[in-house]
Amino acid sequence: MENLLFHCSTNHSLLSPVSFLDQAANAYGDKVSIVYGTVSFSWRQTHQRCLKLASALTQLGISSAYTVTSRNLGQ
């Protein structure tokens, strides 16, 4: 079955986390991406929040050479 579909730019592209969020925000903008208790975010909101976080990290001098981790502290 795999051999029936050849790879081209229409049906095959490599996704990074950033390009995935870009595509998801464009394709599913108002659909729910995250639910945490009573709080939910759309793909568009998730994309915007990620861009804001990336901007804040850049302003702090943190670049792609760094590894950033996060802990869920409940809210």
mmCIF file with all atom_site columns, C-alpha atoms in Angstrom:
data_model
loop_
_atom_site.group_PDB
_atom_site.id
_atom_site.type_symbol
_atom_site.label_atom_id
_atom_site.label_alt_id
_atom_site.label_comp_id
_atom_site.label_asym_id
_atom_site.label_entity_id
_atom_site.label_seq_id
_atom_site.pdbx_PDB_ins_code
_atom_site.Cartn_x
_atom_site.Cartn_y
_atom_site.Cartn_z
_atom_site.occupancy
_atom_site.B_iso_or_equiv
_atom_site.pdbx_formal_charge
_atom_site.auth_seq_id
_atom_site.auth_comp_id
_atom_site.auth_asym_id
_atom_site.auth_atom_id
_atom_site.pdbx_PDB_model_num
ATOM 1  C CA . MET A 1 1  ? 0.000   0.000  0.000  1.00 0.00 ? 1  MET A CA 1
ATOM 2  C CA . GLU A 1 2  ? 2.909   2.389  0.727  1.00 0.00 ? 2  GLU A CA 1
ATOM 3  C CA . ASN A 1 3  ? 4.128   2.148  -2.851 1.00 0.00 ? 3  ASN A CA 1
ATOM 4  C CA . LEU A 1 4  ? 0.852   3.526  -4.189 1.00 0.00 ? 4  LEU A CA 1
ATOM 5  C CA . LEU A 1 5  ? 1.585   7.043  -2.902 1.00 0.00 ? 5  LEU A CA 1
ATOM 6  C CA . PHE A 1 6  ? 4.718   8.751  -4.157 1.00 0.00 ? 6  PHE A CA 1
ATOM 7  C CA . HIS A 1 7  ? 6.239   11.582 -2.166 1.00 0.00 ? 7  HIS A CA 1
ATOM 8  C CA . CYS A 1 8  ? 5.854   15.111 -3.458 1.00 0.00 ? 8  CYS A CA 1
ATOM 9  C CA . SER A 1 9  ? 5.483   18.566 -1.907 1.00 0.00 ? 9  SER A CA 1
ATOM 10 C CA . THR A 1 10 ? 1.700   18.155 -1.801 1.00 0.00 ? 10 THR A CA 1
ATOM 11 C CA . ASN A 1 11 ? 1.610   15.054 0.402  1.00 0.00 ? 11 ASN A CA 1
ATOM 12 C CA . HIS A 1 12 ? 4.982   14.987 2.127  1.00 0.00 ? 12 HIS A CA 1
ATOM 13 C CA . SER A 1 13 ? 6.892   17.567 4.131  1.00 0.00 ? 13 SER A CA 1
ATOM 14 C CA . LEU A 1 14 ? 9.131   17.343 7.162  1.00 0.00 ? 14 LEU A CA 1
ATOM 15 C CA . LEU A 1 15 ? 7.640   18.883 10.284 1.00 0.00 ? 15 LEU A CA 1
ATOM 16 C CA . SER A 1 16 ? 9.515   20.597 13.061 1.00 0.00 ? 16 SER A CA 1
ATOM 17 C CA . PRO A 1 17 ? 7.613   21.567 16.215 1.00 0.00 ? 17 PRO A CA 1
ATOM 18 C CA . VAL A 1 18 ? 7.485   25.139 14.901 1.00 0.00 ? 18 VAL A CA 1
ATOM 19 C CA . SER A 1 19 ? 6.220   24.250 11.436 1.00 0.00 ? 19 SER A CA 1
ATOM 20 C CA . PHE A 1 20 ? 3.695   21.852 12.997 1.00 0.00 ? 20 PHE A CA 1
ATOM 21 C CA . LEU A 1 21 ? 2.270   24.679 15.132 1.00 0.00 ? 21 LEU A CA 1
ATOM 22 C CA . ASP A 1 22 ? 2.192   27.025 12.124 1.00 0.00 ? 22 ASP A CA 1
ATOM 23 C CA . GLN A 1 23 ? 0.288   24.471 10.049 1.00 0.00 ? 23 GLN A CA 1
ATOM 24 C CA . ALA A 1 24 ? -2.064  23.475 12.878 1.00 0.00 ? 24 ALA A CA 1
ATOM 25 C CA . ALA A 1 25 ? -2.916  27.119 13.630 1.00 0.00 ? 25 ALA A CA 1
ATOM 26 C CA . ASN A 1 26 ? -3.652  27.727 9.943  1.00 0.00 ? 26 ASN A CA 1
ATOM 27 C CA . ALA A 1 27 ? -5.636  24.541 9.378  1.00 0.00 ? 27 ALA A CA 1
ATOM 28 C CA . TYR A 1 28 ? -7.463  24.188 12.727 1.00 0.00 ? 28 TYR A CA 1
ATOM 29 C CA . GLY A 1 29 ? -7.340  27.744 14.130 1.00 0.00 ? 29 GLY A CA 1
ATOM 30 C CA . ASP A 1 30 ? -10.430 27.716 16.353 1.00 0.00 ? 30 ASP A CA 1
ATOM 31 C CA . LYS A 1 31 ? -10.486 23.993 17.141 1.00 0.00 ? 31 LYS A CA 1
ATOM 32 C CA . VAL A 1 32 ? -9.387  22.895 20.614 1.00 0.00 ? 32 VAL A CA 1
ATOM 33 C CA . SER A 1 33 ? -5.714  21.968 20.974 1.00 0.00 ? 33 SER A CA 1
ATOM 34 C CA . ILE A 1 34 ? -5.288  21.769 24.767 1.00 0.00 ? 34 ILE A CA 1
ATOM 35 C CA . VAL A 1 35 ? -7.667  21.091 27.629 1.00 0.00 ? 35 VAL A CA 1
ATOM 36 C CA . TYR A 1 36 ? -6.462  21.451 31.215 1.00 0.00 ? 36 TYR A CA 1
ATOM 37 C CA . GLY A 1 37 ? -9.285  21.142 33.728 1.00 0.00 ? 37 GLY A CA 1
ATOM 38 C CA . THR A 1 38 ? -11.776 23.859 32.844 1.00 0.00 ? 38 THR A CA 1
ATOM 39 C CA . VAL A 1 39 ? -9.289  25.794 30.691 1.00 0.00 ? 39 VAL A CA 1
ATOM 40 C CA . SER A 1 40 ? -8.980  25.131 26.967 1.00 0.00 ? 40 SER A CA 1
ATOM 41 C CA . PHE A 1 41 ? -6.978  26.696 24.160 1.00 0.00 ? 41 PHE A CA 1
ATOM 42 C CA . SER A 1 42 ? -7.479  26.710 20.410 1.00 0.00 ? 42 SER A CA 1
ATOM 43 C CA . TRP A 1 43 ? -4.657  25.917 17.991 1.00 0.00 ? 43 TRP A CA 1
ATOM 44 C CA . ARG A 1 44 ? -4.436  29.630 17.188 1.00 0.00 ? 44 ARG A CA 1
ATOM 45 C CA . GLN A 1 45 ? -4.108  30.521 20.887 1.00 0.00 ? 45 GLN A CA 1
ATOM 46 C CA . THR A 1 46 ? -1.530  27.773 21.435 1.00 0.00 ? 46 THR A CA 1
ATOM 47 C CA . HIS A 1 47 ? 0.492   29.088 18.502 1.00 0.00 ? 47 HIS A CA 1
ATOM 48 C CA . GLN A 1 48 ? 0.342   32.663 19.837 1.00 0.00 ? 48 GLN A CA 1
ATOM 49 C CA . ARG A 1 49 ? 1.337   31.556 23.347 1.00 0.00 ? 49 ARG A CA 1
ATOM 50 C CA . CYS A 1 50 ? 4.323   29.641 21.963 1.00 0.00 ? 50 CYS A CA 1
ATOM 51 C CA . LEU A 1 51 ? 5.411   32.677 19.934 1.00 0.00 ? 51 LEU A CA 1
ATOM 52 C CA . LYS A 1 52 ? 5.168   34.866 23.053 1.00 0.00 ? 52 LYS A CA 1
ATOM 53 C CA . LEU A 1 53 ? 7.223   32.387 25.075 1.00 0.00 ? 53 LEU A CA 1
ATOM 54 C CA . ALA A 1 54 ? 9.867   32.190 22.328 1.00 0.00 ? 54 ALA A CA 1
ATOM 55 C CA . SER A 1 55 ? 10.014  35.990 22.180 1.00 0.00 ? 55 SER A CA 1
ATOM 56 C CA . ALA A 1 56 ? 10.391  36.272 25.964 1.00 0.00 ? 56 ALA A CA 1
ATOM 57 C CA . LEU A 1 57 ? 13.200  33.697 25.971 1.00 0.00 ? 57 LEU A CA 1
ATOM 58 C CA . THR A 1 58 ? 14.971  35.554 23.155 1.00 0.00 ? 58 THR A CA 1
ATOM 59 C CA . GLN A 1 59 ? 14.706  38.826 25.071 1.00 0.00 ? 59 GLN A CA 1
ATOM 60 C CA . LEU A 1 60 ? 16.366  37.086 28.038 1.00 0.00 ? 60 LEU A CA 1
ATOM 61 C CA . GLY A 1 61 ? 19.277  36.126 25.803 1.00 0.00 ? 61 GLY A CA 1
ATOM 62 C CA . ILE A 1 62 ? 18.315  32.480 25.497 1.00 0.00 ? 62 ILE A CA 1
ATOM 63 C CA . SER A 1 63 ? 19.031  31.174 21.997 1.00 0.00 ? 63 SER A CA 1
ATOM 64 C CA . SER A 1 64 ? 18.677  27.884 20.136 1.00 0.00 ? 64 SER A CA 1
ATOM 65 C CA . ALA A 1 65 ? 22.027  26.824 21.625 1.00 0.00 ? 65 ALA A CA 1
ATOM 66 C CA . TYR A 1 66 ? 20.271  26.409 24.998 1.00 0.00 ? 66 TYR A CA 1
ATOM 67 C CA . THR A 1 67 ? 17.990  23.648 26.224 1.00 0.00 ? 67 THR A CA 1
ATOM 68 C CA . VAL A 1 68 ? 14.871  24.880 28.000 1.00 0.00 ? 68 VAL A CA 1
ATOM 69 C CA . THR A 1 69 ? 12.728  22.654 30.202 1.00 0.00 ? 69 THR A CA 1
ATOM 70 C CA . SER A 1 70 ? 9.509   23.270 32.037 1.00 0.00 ? 70 SER A CA 1
ATOM 71 C CA . ARG A 1 71 ? 7.706   21.873 35.044 1.00 0.00 ? 71 ARG A CA 1
ATOM 72 C CA . ASN A 1 72 ? 3.945   21.833 35.403 1.00 0.00 ? 72 ASN A CA 1
ATOM 73 C CA . LEU A 1 73 ? 3.279   23.551 38.715 1.00 0.00 ? 73 LEU A CA 1
ATOM 74 C CA . GLY A 1 74 ? -0.477  23.272 38.474 1.00 0.00 ? 74 GLY A CA 1
ATOM 75 C CA . GLN A 1 75 ? -1.294  26.604 36.795 1.00 0.00 ? 75 GLN A CA 1
#
